[in-house]
């Protein structure tokens, strides 16, 4: 009931984001998130649709991939981004370490992260790791990483 029915003077945005329920005419707002229902009926959140990393062979979803790498004890958080190199999208894991981790540990931590990734089918293709001192965050929602900005940064690091 609190969802607006349309955007003011933006019919294209209305078509993309507003869905009218054919059963009762209610308006639903498309949030831009992706997920799925498992056989038990549980809803699994996979991240933002705009943040998916689509390669020539697969589509990677941020939340399920990042959760695998976030298990490393020296990792504060990770962010999966796509970087275009030679007309190919390269899945790139950006890593923010916990304060106690030393810069001299990057090579060892990278190897450990790649080993962790190889244990899971949905993270096996992630082979590029970059370290960032502090992810750009949305000030309104401190849990939202600005992956778009991080992807630009990662692209510069890989050139």
Short mmCIF file of C-alpha atoms in Angstrom, two decimals:
data_model
loop_
_atom_site.label_atom_id
_atom_site.label_comp_id
_atom_site.label_asym_id
_atom_site.label_seq_id
_atom_site.Cartn_x
_atom_site.Cartn_y
_atom_site.Cartn_z
CA UNK A 1 0.00 0.00 0.00
CA UNK A 2 2.91 2.43 0.47
CA UNK A 3 4.38 1.92 -3.00
CA UNK A 4 3.90 4.81 -5.42
CA UNK A 5 1.90 3.88 -8.51
CA UNK A 6 4.20 5.72 -10.94
CA UNK A 7 7.14 8.07 -11.19
CA UNK A 8 6.33 11.72 -11.84
CA UNK A 9 6.75 12.45 -15.57
CA UNK A 10 9.04 9.40 -16.01
CA UNK A 11 6.98 6.81 -17.89
CA UNK A 12 10.03 4.75 -18.92
CA UNK A 13 11.13 4.39 -15.29
CA UNK A 14 7.57 3.47 -14.32
CA UNK A 15 7.50 0.67 -16.90
CA UNK A 16 10.86 -0.68 -15.63
CA UNK A 17 10.11 -0.54 -11.91
CA UNK A 18 6.33 -0.76 -11.38
CA UNK A 19 4.42 -4.00 -11.82
CA UNK A 20 0.63 -4.10 -11.73
CA UNK A 21 -0.75 -7.31 -10.25
CA UNK A 22 -3.32 -8.64 -12.76
CA UNK A 23 -5.32 -10.25 -9.95
CA UNK A 24 -6.16 -7.17 -7.93
CA UNK A 25 -4.49 -4.17 -9.63
CA UNK A 26 -2.06 -3.64 -6.75
CA UNK A 27 1.23 -2.00 -7.71
CA UNK A 28 4.45 -3.76 -6.82
CA UNK A 29 7.82 -2.01 -6.92
CA UNK A 30 10.70 -3.91 -8.54
CA UNK A 31 13.58 -3.47 -6.08
CA UNK A 32 16.43 -4.54 -8.34
CA UNK A 33 17.43 -7.48 -6.14
CA UNK A 34 17.88 -11.06 -7.33
CA UNK A 35 17.31 -14.29 -5.48
CA UNK A 36 15.60 -17.65 -5.71
CA UNK A 37 13.32 -19.99 -3.83
CA UNK A 38 14.85 -23.34 -2.90
CA UNK A 39 12.91 -26.64 -2.87
CA UNK A 40 11.96 -26.01 0.78
CA UNK A 41 10.40 -22.65 -0.15
CA UNK A 42 13.15 -20.54 1.46
CA UNK A 43 14.08 -17.27 -0.23
CA UNK A 44 17.81 -16.83 -0.89
CA UNK A 45 19.06 -13.29 -1.53
CA UNK A 46 21.83 -13.10 -4.15
CA UNK A 47 22.46 -9.34 -4.39
CA UNK A 48 21.56 -6.51 -6.71
CA UNK A 49 20.71 -7.31 -10.32
CA UNK A 50 22.98 -4.48 -11.49
CA UNK A 51 25.93 -5.97 -9.57
CA UNK A 52 25.90 -9.39 -11.26
CA UNK A 53 29.14 -10.29 -13.00
CA UNK A 54 28.33 -11.86 -16.36
CA UNK A 55 31.24 -13.58 -18.09
CA UNK A 56 31.20 -15.47 -21.38
CA UNK A 57 30.48 -18.73 -19.54
CA UNK A 58 28.50 -17.86 -16.40
CA UNK A 59 26.80 -15.26 -14.25
CA UNK A 60 28.18 -14.69 -10.77
CA UNK A 61 26.08 -13.18 -7.99
CA UNK A 62 27.75 -10.97 -5.41
CA UNK A 63 26.33 -12.17 -2.11
CA UNK A 64 26.80 -15.95 -2.52
CA UNK A 65 30.35 -15.44 -3.85
CA UNK A 66 31.43 -12.89 -1.27
CA UNK A 67 30.13 -14.98 1.62
CA UNK A 68 32.55 -17.76 0.64
CA UNK A 69 35.59 -15.47 0.79
CA UNK A 70 34.42 -13.57 3.88
CA UNK A 71 35.10 -16.72 5.89
CA UNK A 72 38.84 -16.02 5.83
CA UNK A 73 39.89 -14.86 9.32
CA UNK A 74 41.93 -11.88 8.04
CA UNK A 75 39.17 -10.58 5.73
CA UNK A 76 36.85 -7.81 6.89
CA UNK A 77 34.70 -7.96 3.73
CA UNK A 78 34.92 -8.61 0.01
CA UNK A 79 33.20 -7.24 -3.06
CA UNK A 80 32.90 -9.02 -6.38
CA UNK A 81 33.10 -6.77 -9.44
CA UNK A 82 33.49 -7.30 -13.17
CA UNK A 83 36.44 -5.73 -14.98
CA UNK A 84 36.54 -5.64 -18.77
CA UNK A 85 39.90 -6.64 -20.24
CA UNK A 86 40.39 -7.39 -23.93
CA UNK A 87 36.60 -7.43 -24.44
CA UNK A 88 36.16 -10.06 -21.72
CA UNK A 89 34.65 -9.62 -18.28
CA UNK A 90 37.02 -10.77 -15.57
CA UNK A 91 35.44 -11.56 -12.19
CA UNK A 92 37.57 -9.67 -9.69
CA UNK A 93 37.46 -10.02 -5.92
CA UNK A 94 38.19 -6.81 -4.07
CA UNK A 95 39.28 -7.45 -0.49
CA UNK A 96 39.24 -5.22 2.54
CA UNK A 97 41.35 -6.74 5.30
CA UNK A 98 40.84 -6.50 9.05
CA UNK A 99 43.14 -3.92 10.70
CA UNK A 100 45.41 -6.61 12.21
CA UNK A 101 46.38 -7.98 8.77
CA UNK A 102 49.76 -6.84 7.50
CA UNK A 103 50.53 -5.69 3.96
CA UNK A 104 53.27 -8.31 3.76
CA UNK A 105 50.60 -11.01 4.05
CA UNK A 106 48.86 -10.21 0.75
CA UNK A 107 50.52 -12.99 -1.26
CA UNK A 108 49.71 -15.63 1.36
CA UNK A 109 46.15 -14.39 1.88
CA UNK A 110 45.59 -14.30 -1.89
CA UNK A 111 46.67 -17.94 -2.17
CA UNK A 112 44.41 -18.91 0.73
CA UNK A 113 41.45 -17.05 -0.79
CA UNK A 114 41.94 -18.76 -4.15
CA UNK A 115 42.06 -22.12 -2.37
CA UNK A 116 38.81 -21.30 -0.55
CA UNK A 117 37.22 -20.30 -3.87
CA UNK A 118 38.21 -23.59 -5.50
CA UNK A 119 36.15 -25.51 -2.92
CA UNK A 120 32.88 -24.10 -4.25
CA UNK A 121 31.49 -24.50 -7.75
CA UNK A 122 30.09 -20.96 -7.86
CA UNK A 123 33.45 -19.32 -6.98
CA UNK A 124 35.94 -21.47 -8.93
CA UNK A 125 36.27 -18.97 -11.78
CA UNK A 126 37.30 -16.09 -9.50
CA UNK A 127 41.07 -15.91 -9.93
CA UNK A 128 41.83 -12.19 -9.59
CA UNK A 129 42.23 -10.64 -6.14
CA UNK A 130 42.90 -6.98 -5.35
CA UNK A 131 43.32 -5.30 -1.96
CA UNK A 132 41.56 -2.03 -1.20
CA UNK A 133 42.22 0.04 1.95
CA UNK A 134 38.56 0.87 2.57
CA UNK A 135 35.58 0.25 0.32
CA UNK A 136 33.52 3.21 -0.87
CA UNK A 137 30.24 2.96 1.05
CA UNK A 138 26.78 4.50 0.72
CA UNK A 139 26.55 6.89 3.69
CA UNK A 140 22.81 6.24 4.00
CA UNK A 141 23.26 2.48 4.28
CA UNK A 142 26.70 1.61 5.62
CA UNK A 143 26.20 -1.98 4.47
CA UNK A 144 25.94 -0.97 0.80
CA UNK A 145 29.25 -1.07 -1.02
CA UNK A 146 29.52 1.20 -4.05
CA UNK A 147 30.54 -1.62 -6.36
CA UNK A 148 30.34 0.65 -9.40
CA UNK A 149 33.10 2.86 -7.96
CA UNK A 150 35.07 -0.17 -6.86
CA UNK A 151 34.87 -1.65 -10.38
CA UNK A 152 36.38 1.53 -11.85
CA UNK A 153 39.16 1.40 -9.26
CA UNK A 154 39.79 -2.30 -9.99
CA UNK A 155 39.95 -1.63 -13.72
CA UNK A 156 42.68 0.95 -13.15
CA UNK A 157 44.62 -1.47 -10.95
CA UNK A 158 44.57 -4.13 -13.68
CA UNK A 159 45.77 -1.90 -16.53
#
